[in-house]
Coordinates of C-alpha atoms (C1' of nucleotides) in Angstrom, one line a residue:
Chain L
X1 CA -3.8 106.8 17.6
X2 CA -2.3 104.6 20.2
X3 CA 1.1 105.5 18.7
X4 CA 0.6 109.0 20.0
X5 CA 0.5 107.6 23.5
X6 CA 3.8 108.0 25.4
X7 CA 5.6 104.9 26.6
X8 CA 5.1 105.5 30.3
X9 CA 1.3 105.8 29.6
X10 CA 1.3 102.5 27.7
X11 CA 2.9 100.9 30.7
X12 CA 0.4 102.5 33.0
X13 CA -2.5 101.3 30.9
X14 CA -1.1 97.8 30.8
X15 CA -0.9 97.6 34.5
X16 CA -4.3 99.3 35.1
X17 CA -5.9 96.9 32.6
X18 CA -4.6 93.9 34.6
X19 CA -5.9 95.4 37.9
X20 CA -9.3 96.3 36.5
X21 CA -9.8 93.0 34.8
X22 CA -9.0 91.2 38.1
X23 CA -6.1 89.4 36.6
X24 CA -3.9 90.9 39.2
X25 CA -5.6 90.6 42.6
X26 CA -5.2 92.9 45.5
X27 CA -1.8 92.5 47.2
X28 CA -0.3 90.7 44.2
X29 CA 3.2 91.7 43.2
X30 CA 3.5 93.8 40.1
X31 CA 6.5 93.5 37.7
X32 CA 9.5 95.3 39.1
X33 CA 11.1 98.2 37.2
X34 CA 13.8 96.0 35.8
X35 CA 11.2 93.4 34.6
X36 CA 9.3 96.2 32.9
X37 CA 12.5 97.4 31.3
X38 CA 13.0 94.0 29.7
X39 CA 9.4 93.2 28.7
X40 CA 8.6 96.7 27.3
X41 CA 12.2 97.4 26.1
X42 CA 12.2 100.8 27.8
X43 CA 14.6 102.5 30.2
X44 CA 14.3 102.1 33.9
X45 CA 13.3 105.8 34.4
X46 CA 10.3 105.3 32.1
X47 CA 9.2 102.2 34.1
X48 CA 9.9 104.1 37.3
X49 CA 7.6 107.0 36.1
X50 CA 4.8 104.6 35.3
X51 CA 5.0 102.9 38.7
X52 CA 5.5 106.1 40.6
X53 CA 2.5 107.8 39.1
X54 CA 0.3 104.8 39.6
X55 CA 1.4 104.8 43.2
X56 CA 0.6 108.5 43.6
X57 CA -2.8 107.8 42.1
X58 CA -3.5 105.1 44.7
X59 CA -3.4 102.0 42.6
X60 CA -0.1 100.6 43.8
X61 CA 2.0 100.6 46.8
X62 CA 5.8 100.3 46.8
X63 CA 8.2 99.0 49.4
X64 CA 11.9 99.7 48.9
X65 CA 13.9 96.6 48.7
X66 CA 10.9 94.4 48.3
X67 CA 8.7 95.3 45.4
X68 CA 5.5 96.9 44.1
X69 CA 2.1 95.6 44.9
X70 CA -1.6 96.1 43.9
X71 CA -3.1 98.2 46.6
X72 CA -6.4 97.4 48.3
X73 CA -9.3 99.2 47.0
X74 CA -10.0 102.3 49.1
X75 CA -13.2 102.1 51.2
X76 CA -14.3 105.5 50.3
X77 CA -16.0 105.9 47.0
X78 CA -19.7 105.4 47.5
X79 CA -20.1 108.9 48.7
X80 CA -21.2 110.3 45.4
X81 CA -21.7 107.3 43.3
X82 CA -22.5 107.5 39.7
X83 CA -26.1 106.5 39.8
X84 CA -28.4 106.1 37.0
X85 CA -31.3 108.3 37.8
X86 CA -33.7 106.1 35.9
X87 CA -32.9 103.1 38.0
X88 CA -32.9 105.3 41.1
X89 CA -36.4 106.4 40.4
X90 CA -37.5 102.9 39.4
X91 CA -36.1 101.7 42.7
X92 CA -38.4 103.9 44.5
X93 CA -41.3 102.3 42.6
X94 CA -42.0 105.5 40.6
X95 CA -42.3 106.1 36.9
X96 CA -39.3 107.5 35.1
X97 CA -39.5 109.5 31.9
X98 CA -37.3 112.0 30.2
X99 CA -37.5 114.8 27.6
X100 CA -34.5 115.3 25.2
X101 CA -34.1 119.1 24.9
X102 CA -30.9 119.2 22.8
X103 CA -28.5 116.7 21.3
X104 CA -25.7 117.8 19.0
X105 CA -22.2 118.9 18.4
X106 CA -20.8 122.2 19.8
X107 CA -17.6 124.0 18.9
X108 CA -15.0 124.2 21.7
X109 CA -13.9 127.4 23.3
X110 CA -11.1 128.3 25.7
X111 CA -13.3 127.7 28.7
X112 CA -14.4 124.3 27.5
X113 CA -10.8 123.4 26.5
X114 CA -9.7 124.2 30.0
X115 CA -12.5 122.2 31.5
X116 CA -11.6 119.2 29.5
X117 CA -7.9 119.8 30.0
X118 CA -7.3 119.5 26.2
X119 CA -6.4 122.5 24.3
X120 CA -6.5 120.7 21.0
X121 CA -10.2 119.7 21.4
X122 CA -12.2 121.2 18.5
X123 CA -15.7 120.0 19.1
X124 CA -17.7 118.5 21.8
X125 CA -21.0 116.6 22.2
X126 CA -23.7 118.4 24.0
X127 CA -27.0 117.2 25.3
X128 CA -29.6 118.6 27.6
X129 CA -32.2 116.3 29.1
X130 CA -35.0 116.8 31.6
X131 CA -35.5 113.7 33.9
X132 CA -38.9 113.3 35.3
X133 CA -40.3 111.3 38.2
X134 CA -44.0 110.4 37.8
X135 CA -44.1 113.1 35.1
X136 CA -42.6 115.8 37.4
X137 CA -39.2 117.2 36.4
X138 CA -36.7 116.4 39.1
X139 CA -33.4 116.9 37.3
X140 CA -32.0 119.0 34.5
X141 CA -29.0 117.4 32.9
X142 CA -26.7 119.6 30.9
X143 CA -23.8 117.5 29.6
X144 CA -20.7 117.8 27.5
X145 CA -18.9 114.7 26.3
X146 CA -15.4 114.3 24.9
X147 CA -15.6 112.8 21.5
X148 CA -12.2 111.4 21.6
X149 CA -13.1 109.3 24.6
X150 CA -16.6 108.3 23.6
X151 CA -16.8 108.8 19.8
X152 CA -20.1 107.0 19.3
X153 CA -22.0 108.9 22.1
X154 CA -24.4 110.7 19.9
X155 CA -25.4 107.5 18.1
X156 CA -27.5 106.7 21.1
X157 CA -31.2 107.3 21.3
X158 CA -31.7 108.7 24.8
X159 CA -35.3 107.8 24.9
X160 CA -34.7 104.5 26.8
X161 CA -31.2 104.8 28.1
X162 CA -29.7 107.6 30.1
X163 CA -26.4 109.2 29.2
X164 CA -25.0 108.0 32.5
X165 CA -25.7 104.4 31.5
X166 CA -24.2 104.9 28.1
X167 CA -21.0 106.5 29.5
X168 CA -20.5 103.9 32.2
X169 CA -20.8 101.1 29.6
X170 CA -18.4 102.8 27.2
X171 CA -15.5 103.7 29.4
X172 CA -14.1 103.1 32.9
X173 CA -14.2 105.9 35.4
X174 CA -10.9 106.6 37.1
X175 CA -11.6 109.8 38.9
X176 CA -14.5 112.0 39.8
X177 CA -14.8 115.6 40.7
X178 CA -17.9 117.1 42.3
X179 CA -18.9 120.6 43.1
X180 CA -22.2 121.4 44.7
X181 CA -23.7 124.8 44.8
X182 CA -27.0 126.4 45.6
X183 CA -28.5 128.8 43.1
X184 CA -31.7 130.3 42.0
X185 CA -32.8 129.0 38.6
X186 CA -32.3 131.0 35.4
X187 CA -35.4 131.7 33.4
X188 CA -34.5 128.8 31.1
X189 CA -34.1 126.5 34.0
X190 CA -37.4 127.7 35.5
X191 CA -39.1 126.9 32.2
X192 CA -37.6 123.4 31.8
X193 CA -38.1 122.3 35.3
X194 CA -41.4 124.0 35.8
X195 CA -40.5 125.9 38.9
X196 CA -40.7 129.5 40.1
X197 CA -37.9 132.0 40.3
X198 CA -37.9 131.7 44.1
X199 CA -37.3 127.9 44.1
X200 CA -33.7 127.4 45.1
X201 CA -31.8 124.7 43.2
X202 CA -28.9 122.4 43.9
X203 CA -26.4 122.5 41.1
X204 CA -24.2 119.5 41.1
X205 CA -21.3 119.9 38.7
X206 CA -19.3 116.8 38.0
X207 CA -16.3 115.9 35.8
X208 CA -15.2 112.3 35.3
X209 CA -11.8 111.1 34.1
X210 CA -11.1 108.0 32.1
X211 CA -7.6 106.9 31.4
X212 CA -6.3 110.3 32.3
X213 CA -8.6 112.3 30.1
X214 CA -11.8 114.2 31.0
X215 CA -14.5 112.1 29.6
X216 CA -17.5 114.2 30.4
X217 CA -18.6 117.3 32.3
X218 CA -22.1 117.7 33.5
X219 CA -24.2 120.1 35.5
X220 CA -27.2 118.5 37.2
X221 CA -29.8 120.9 38.5
X222 CA -32.2 119.7 41.1
X223 CA -35.2 121.8 42.4
X224 CA -34.6 121.9 46.2
X225 CA -38.2 120.9 46.9
X226 CA -37.9 117.7 44.9
X227 CA -34.5 116.3 45.7
X228 CA -31.7 116.1 48.1
X229 CA -28.3 114.5 47.8
X230 CA -27.6 111.8 50.3
X231 CA -24.7 109.6 51.1
X232 CA -23.6 107.4 53.9
X233 CA -20.5 105.4 54.1
X234 CA -18.0 103.9 56.5
X235 CA -14.7 105.5 56.8
X236 CA -11.5 103.7 56.2
X237 CA -10.1 102.0 59.2
X238 CA -7.0 104.0 59.1
X239 CA -8.8 107.3 59.3
X240 CA -7.8 109.2 56.2
X241 CA -9.4 112.4 57.3
X242 CA -7.5 115.6 56.7
X243 CA -7.0 117.5 59.9
Chain P
X1 CA 16.2 117.6 58.7
X2 CA 16.2 119.5 55.5
X3 CA 19.0 117.3 54.4
X4 CA 16.7 114.3 54.5
X5 CA 14.4 116.0 52.0
X6 CA 15.0 115.2 48.3
X7 CA 15.8 118.0 46.0
X8 CA 12.6 117.8 44.0
X9 CA 10.6 118.1 47.3
X10 CA 12.6 121.2 48.3
X11 CA 11.6 122.8 45.0
X12 CA 8.0 121.8 45.4
X13 CA 8.0 123.3 49.0
X14 CA 9.5 126.5 47.7
X15 CA 6.9 126.9 45.1
X16 CA 4.0 125.9 47.4
X17 CA 5.3 128.3 50.0
X18 CA 5.1 131.2 47.5
X19 CA 1.6 130.1 46.5
X20 CA 0.3 129.7 50.0
X21 CA 1.7 132.9 51.3
X22 CA 0.1 134.8 48.4
X23 CA 3.4 136.0 47.1
X24 CA 2.6 134.3 43.8
X25 CA -1.0 135.2 42.9
X26 CA -3.1 132.9 40.8
X27 CA -2.4 133.1 37.1
X28 CA 1.1 134.3 37.8
X29 CA 4.0 132.7 35.9
X30 CA 6.2 130.5 38.0
X31 CA 9.9 130.0 37.1
X32 CA 10.5 127.8 34.1
X33 CA 12.4 124.5 34.4
X34 CA 15.6 126.1 33.1
X35 CA 15.2 129.0 35.6
X36 CA 14.8 126.5 38.4
X37 CA 17.9 124.6 37.2
X38 CA 19.9 127.8 37.6
X39 CA 18.6 129.0 40.8
X40 CA 18.6 125.7 42.6
X41 CA 21.6 124.2 40.9
X42 CA 19.7 121.1 39.9
X43 CA 19.2 119.2 36.7
X44 CA 16.3 119.9 34.5
X45 CA 14.7 116.5 35.1
X46 CA 14.5 117.3 38.8
X47 CA 12.9 120.7 38.1
X48 CA 10.6 118.9 35.7
X49 CA 9.5 116.4 38.3
X50 CA 8.7 119.2 40.8
X51 CA 6.6 121.1 38.4
X52 CA 5.0 118.0 36.9
X53 CA 3.9 116.7 40.4
X54 CA 2.6 120.1 41.5
X55 CA 0.6 120.2 38.3
X56 CA -0.9 116.7 38.9
X57 CA -1.7 117.9 42.4
X58 CA -3.7 120.8 41.0
X59 CA -1.6 123.7 42.1
X60 CA -0.1 124.6 38.7
X61 CA -1.1 124.5 35.1
X62 CA 1.4 124.1 32.3
X63 CA 1.2 125.2 28.7
X64 CA 3.8 123.7 26.2
X65 CA 5.8 126.4 24.6
X66 CA 4.5 129.1 27.0
X67 CA 5.2 128.4 30.6
X68 CA 3.9 127.2 34.0
X69 CA 1.3 129.2 36.0
X70 CA -0.3 129.2 39.4
X71 CA -3.7 127.7 39.1
X72 CA -6.8 129.3 40.6
X73 CA -8.1 127.9 43.9
X74 CA -11.8 128.7 44.3
X75 CA -13.4 129.1 47.7
X76 CA -14.9 125.7 48.2
X77 CA -15.1 123.1 50.9
X78 CA -14.3 119.5 50.8
X79 CA -17.5 117.6 50.7
X80 CA -16.6 114.1 51.8
X81 CA -13.8 114.7 54.1
X82 CA -14.1 116.1 57.6
X83 CA -12.1 119.2 57.3
X84 CA -11.5 121.9 59.8
X85 CA -12.8 125.0 58.2
X86 CA -10.3 127.2 60.1
X87 CA -7.4 125.4 58.4
X88 CA -9.2 125.4 55.1
X89 CA -9.5 129.1 55.2
X90 CA -5.9 129.6 56.4
X91 CA -4.7 127.4 53.6
X92 CA -6.2 129.8 51.1
X93 CA -4.2 132.5 52.8
X94 CA -7.2 134.2 54.3
X95 CA -8.1 135.2 57.8
X96 CA -10.3 133.0 59.9
X97 CA -12.5 134.2 62.7
X98 CA -15.7 133.0 64.4
X99 CA -18.6 134.2 66.5
X100 CA -20.0 131.9 69.2
X101 CA -23.8 132.4 69.2
X102 CA -24.8 129.7 71.6
X103 CA -23.2 127.1 73.8
X104 CA -25.1 125.0 76.2
X105 CA -27.1 122.0 77.2
X106 CA -30.5 121.2 75.6
X107 CA -33.1 118.7 76.7
X108 CA -33.7 115.9 74.3
X109 CA -37.0 115.3 72.5
X110 CA -38.4 112.5 70.4
X111 CA -36.9 113.9 67.1
X112 CA -33.5 114.3 68.6
X113 CA -33.6 110.9 70.2
X114 CA -34.4 109.5 66.8
X115 CA -31.6 111.4 65.2
X116 CA -29.1 110.1 67.7
X117 CA -30.6 106.6 67.7
X118 CA -30.7 106.6 71.5
X119 CA -34.1 106.8 73.1
X120 CA -32.6 107.0 76.6
X121 CA -30.7 110.2 75.8
X122 CA -31.9 112.9 78.2
X123 CA -29.7 115.9 77.3
X124 CA -27.5 117.0 74.4
X125 CA -24.8 119.7 74.0
X126 CA -25.8 122.3 71.5
X127 CA -23.7 125.0 69.9
X128 CA -24.1 127.6 67.2
X129 CA -21.2 129.2 65.6
X130 CA -20.7 131.6 62.7
X131 CA -17.4 131.0 60.8
X132 CA -16.0 134.0 59.0
X133 CA -13.4 134.3 56.2
X134 CA -11.8 137.7 56.1
X135 CA -14.6 138.9 58.4
X136 CA -17.4 137.7 56.1
X137 CA -19.7 134.9 57.4
X138 CA -19.3 131.9 55.2
X139 CA -20.7 129.1 57.3
X140 CA -23.3 128.7 60.0
X141 CA -22.7 125.7 62.2
X142 CA -25.6 124.4 64.2
X143 CA -24.4 121.3 66.1
X144 CA -25.7 118.8 68.6
X145 CA -23.2 116.6 70.4
X146 CA -23.8 113.3 72.2
X147 CA -22.6 113.8 75.8
X148 CA -22.1 110.1 76.4
X149 CA -19.6 110.0 73.5
X150 CA -17.8 113.3 74.1
X151 CA -18.6 114.2 77.8
X152 CA -16.1 117.1 78.0
X153 CA -17.1 118.8 74.8
X154 CA -18.5 122.0 76.4
X155 CA -15.3 122.5 78.4
X156 CA -13.7 123.8 75.3
X157 CA -13.4 127.5 74.5
X158 CA -14.3 127.7 70.9
X159 CA -12.5 130.9 70.3
X160 CA -9.4 129.3 69.0
X161 CA -10.4 125.7 68.2
X162 CA -13.3 124.7 66.0
X163 CA -15.8 122.0 67.1
X164 CA -14.6 119.8 64.3
X165 CA -11.1 119.8 65.6
X166 CA -12.3 119.1 69.1
X167 CA -14.4 116.2 68.0
X168 CA -11.8 114.7 65.7
X169 CA -9.3 114.8 68.5
X170 CA -11.7 113.3 71.0
X171 CA -13.1 110.3 69.1
X172 CA -12.6 108.2 66.0
X173 CA -15.1 108.5 63.2
X174 CA -16.4 105.2 61.9
X175 CA -19.2 106.3 59.6
X176 CA -20.6 109.4 58.0
X177 CA -23.9 110.4 56.7
X178 CA -24.4 113.4 54.5
X179 CA -27.4 115.1 53.1
X180 CA -27.1 118.2 50.9
X181 CA -30.1 120.5 50.2
X182 CA -30.6 123.9 48.7
X183 CA -32.9 126.2 50.6
X184 CA -33.6 129.9 51.1
X185 CA -32.5 131.1 54.5
X186 CA -34.7 131.6 57.5
X187 CA -34.9 135.0 59.0
X188 CA -32.6 133.9 61.8
X189 CA -30.1 132.5 59.2
X190 CA -30.3 135.7 57.2
X191 CA -29.4 137.7 60.3
X192 CA -26.5 135.5 61.4
X193 CA -25.0 135.2 57.9
X194 CA -25.8 138.8 56.8
X195 CA -27.5 137.8 53.7
X196 CA -30.8 138.6 52.0
X197 CA -33.9 136.5 51.9
X198 CA -33.2 135.7 48.2
X199 CA -29.7 134.4 48.7
X200 CA -30.0 130.6 48.3
X201 CA -28.0 128.5 50.7
X202 CA -26.5 125.1 50.8
X203 CA -27.6 123.1 53.8
X204 CA -25.2 120.3 54.6
X205 CA -26.5 118.0 57.2
X206 CA -24.1 115.5 58.6
X207 CA -24.2 112.8 61.2
X208 CA -21.1 111.0 62.3
X209 CA -20.8 107.7 64.2
X210 CA -18.2 106.6 66.6
X211 CA -18.1 103.1 67.9
X212 CA -21.6 102.5 66.8
X213 CA -23.1 105.6 68.4
X214 CA -24.1 108.8 66.8
X215 CA -21.5 111.3 68.1
X216 CA -22.7 114.4 66.6
X217 CA -25.3 115.8 64.2
X218 CA -24.6 119.1 62.5
X219 CA -26.2 121.4 60.0
X220 CA -23.8 123.6 58.1
X221 CA -25.4 126.4 56.1
X222 CA -23.4 128.1 53.4
X223 CA -24.5 131.2 51.5
X224 CA -24.4 130.1 47.8
X225 CA -22.5 133.2 46.7
X226 CA -19.6 132.6 49.1
X227 CA -19.0 128.9 49.1
X228 CA -19.3 125.6 47.2
X229 CA -18.8 122.1 48.3
X230 CA -16.1 120.2 46.5
X231 CA -14.8 116.7 46.3
X232 CA -12.5 114.9 44.0
X233 CA -11.4 111.4 44.4
X234 CA -10.2 108.4 42.5
X235 CA -12.5 105.6 42.1
X236 CA -11.6 102.1 43.0
X237 CA -9.7 100.4 40.3
X238 CA -12.3 97.7 40.0
X239 CA -15.1 100.0 39.2
X240 CA -17.6 99.8 42.1
X241 CA -20.2 102.1 40.6
X242 CA -23.8 101.3 41.0
X243 CA -25.3 101.4 37.6
Chain D
dT1 C1' 2.2 146.2 4.0
dG2 C1' 1.7 141.5 4.4
dT3 C1' 3.6 137.0 4.6
dA4 C1' 6.9 133.4 5.1
dT5 C1' 10.9 132.1 7.7
dA6 C1' 14.0 131.7 11.3
dA7 C1' 15.4 131.8 16.1
dG8 C1' 14.9 131.0 20.8
dG9 C1' 12.4 129.7 24.8
dT10 C1' 9.2 126.4 26.8
dT11 C1' 7.2 122.0 28.0
dG12 C1' 7.0 116.7 27.0
dT13 C1' 9.2 112.5 26.7
dA14 C1' 13.0 109.1 26.6
dT15 C1' 17.5 107.1 27.6
dA16 C1' 21.8 105.8 30.0
dT17 C1' 24.1 106.1 34.0
dA18 C1' 25.1 106.4 38.9
dC19 C1' 24.8 106.0 43.8
dA20 C1' 22.1 105.4 48.1
dG21 C1' 19.0 103.0 51.1
dT22 C1' 16.3 98.9 52.3
dA23 C1' 14.8 94.2 52.6
dT24 C1' 15.7 89.3 51.9
dA25 C1' 18.1 85.0 51.3
dG26 C1' 22.0 82.5 51.7
dT27 C1' 26.6 81.5 53.5
dC28 C1' 30.1 81.3 56.6
dG29 C1' 32.0 80.9 61.1
dA30 C1' 32.0 80.6 66.2
Chain A
dT1 C1' 22.3 76.3 66.6
dC2 C1' 22.7 80.9 66.3
dG3 C1' 24.6 85.2 64.8
dA4 C1' 27.3 88.0 61.6
dC5 C1' 28.3 88.9 57.1
dT6 C1' 27.5 89.0 52.1
dA7 C1' 25.3 88.9 47.8
dT8 C1' 21.4 90.2 45.5
dA9 C1' 17.2 92.4 44.2
dC10 C1' 14.4 96.4 44.6
dT11 C1' 13.0 101.1 45.1
dG12 C1' 14.4 106.3 45.5
dT13 C1' 16.8 109.9 43.8
dA14 C1' 19.8 112.7 40.7
dT15 C1' 22.3 114.0 36.6
dA16 C1' 23.5 114.7 31.7
dT17 C1' 21.9 114.4 27.3
dA18 C1' 18.8 114.2 23.5
dC19 C1' 15.0 115.0 20.5
dA20 C1' 10.2 116.5 19.5
dA21 C1' 6.4 119.6 19.7
dC22 C1' 4.7 124.0 20.6
dC23 C1' 4.5 129.1 21.0
dT24 C1' 6.2 133.8 20.6
dT25 C1' 8.9 137.1 18.6
dA26 C1' 12.0 139.0 15.4
dT27 C1' 13.7 139.1 10.8
dA28 C1' 13.9 138.7 5.9
dC29 C1' 11.5 138.9 1.8
dA30 C1' 8.0 139.7 -1.8

DNA sequence: TGTATAAGGTTGTATATACAGTATAGTCGA
DNA sequence: TCGACTATACTGTATATACAACCTTATACA
């Protein structure tokens, strides 16, 4: 289990854990490569790899001749936050409800293995849920979950908690990928959302990573007439815009 | 110059150059570590670092026991960052072109004044541009610009520079607001984008603030079949997700 | 013919070693 | 007191080597 984890990954996890828990505050000095060599009984190259990757991933910042430090949290985020649609709807003072369409285990295939970046993955959890606002379907959730990351996912009864809430409680989210497309609904989607074939939909596809592994991949379909995606956020002071 | 560049970076550049230029198509096998060792006269660890980093950056995909391959790069636009579509298209190795539909001054009205949070605003700059990838329209840009923030905006000839590039060069961006919707195109949009009435579109509405004032408001319309919006980013280490 | 085995290439990880460049703290000397 | 020099610690890069796991292909065998 944890034995299968390479050494450099263990070092990374150890450091991330300290950052996440708040034990190591922003700007605090992180153990140097040589200190990690001693405490973990590893070679310097392995310590170097752990620190270098965490730096590339934005968690640390390194200064030659000085040391390695916990980097300040980027101001970005917030654009597409992981929001629990139930609370979102409740926040608007509306009534939230949901219909569980499917909940079970599905065999993997090459496409799913690619999606989850794990060719050894044999099976996946799969659920389909329709979320409703005041009884009107507003979101169709078609979600795959990695059992090795969230093994007890299916034990939940999704009548009162949303999958998003379950996943956020179960595992930290390190990275998010979003793709937004417009599409006309399939007949199945028309049926589940109660819309016509001419009602365009937003398809928000999202993958989330946890500790380097793809935890879940979900496609959220919104009828255009009932939902729009919105975000507003300040940009970092240093202007990290590409071009 | 090139002397200052580390060996692994040279290898990375060499591979990226082949990918960007199109010499190595997606799915094509790239040289193995041992082949790079021979051709570059480097050690295997250096070749490994180059390939490993390019994989982490999303350009390559590796399969143990088989080889390393060029990863697919779908046509999609960065959602959260302000990217210059011309460079985005060029980066994919495609040809960028544009058609200027309208460029002029428009009188303000209550709706626009509200949008720009400035009731004293009398006039606005207004441009409409169709952006094309390999001659095919992929984005319709309908943009209003605040003259008090960018007074010389209209002096640009938008044949070779995009409005995004002009605005980014002229003024810092402090804050962004995005709204994404799906919609069927209007007849005007159908005509400009060369699509049918049944082709759903993504409508990305964006306002950007500069020094507390709304600098520009733009609606970007993408035909669903030709473009998707994409974003991928790391979350803050301390997990700032809202429920 | 079908199956088991072996061989060789590929990636993944880990170590030991080496040298260069950078920043800091302390020491020595004018 | 101030400046130059030195020792030290730290990161950055590069090499040679080793072993494991994985995949494909060829070969030997039943």
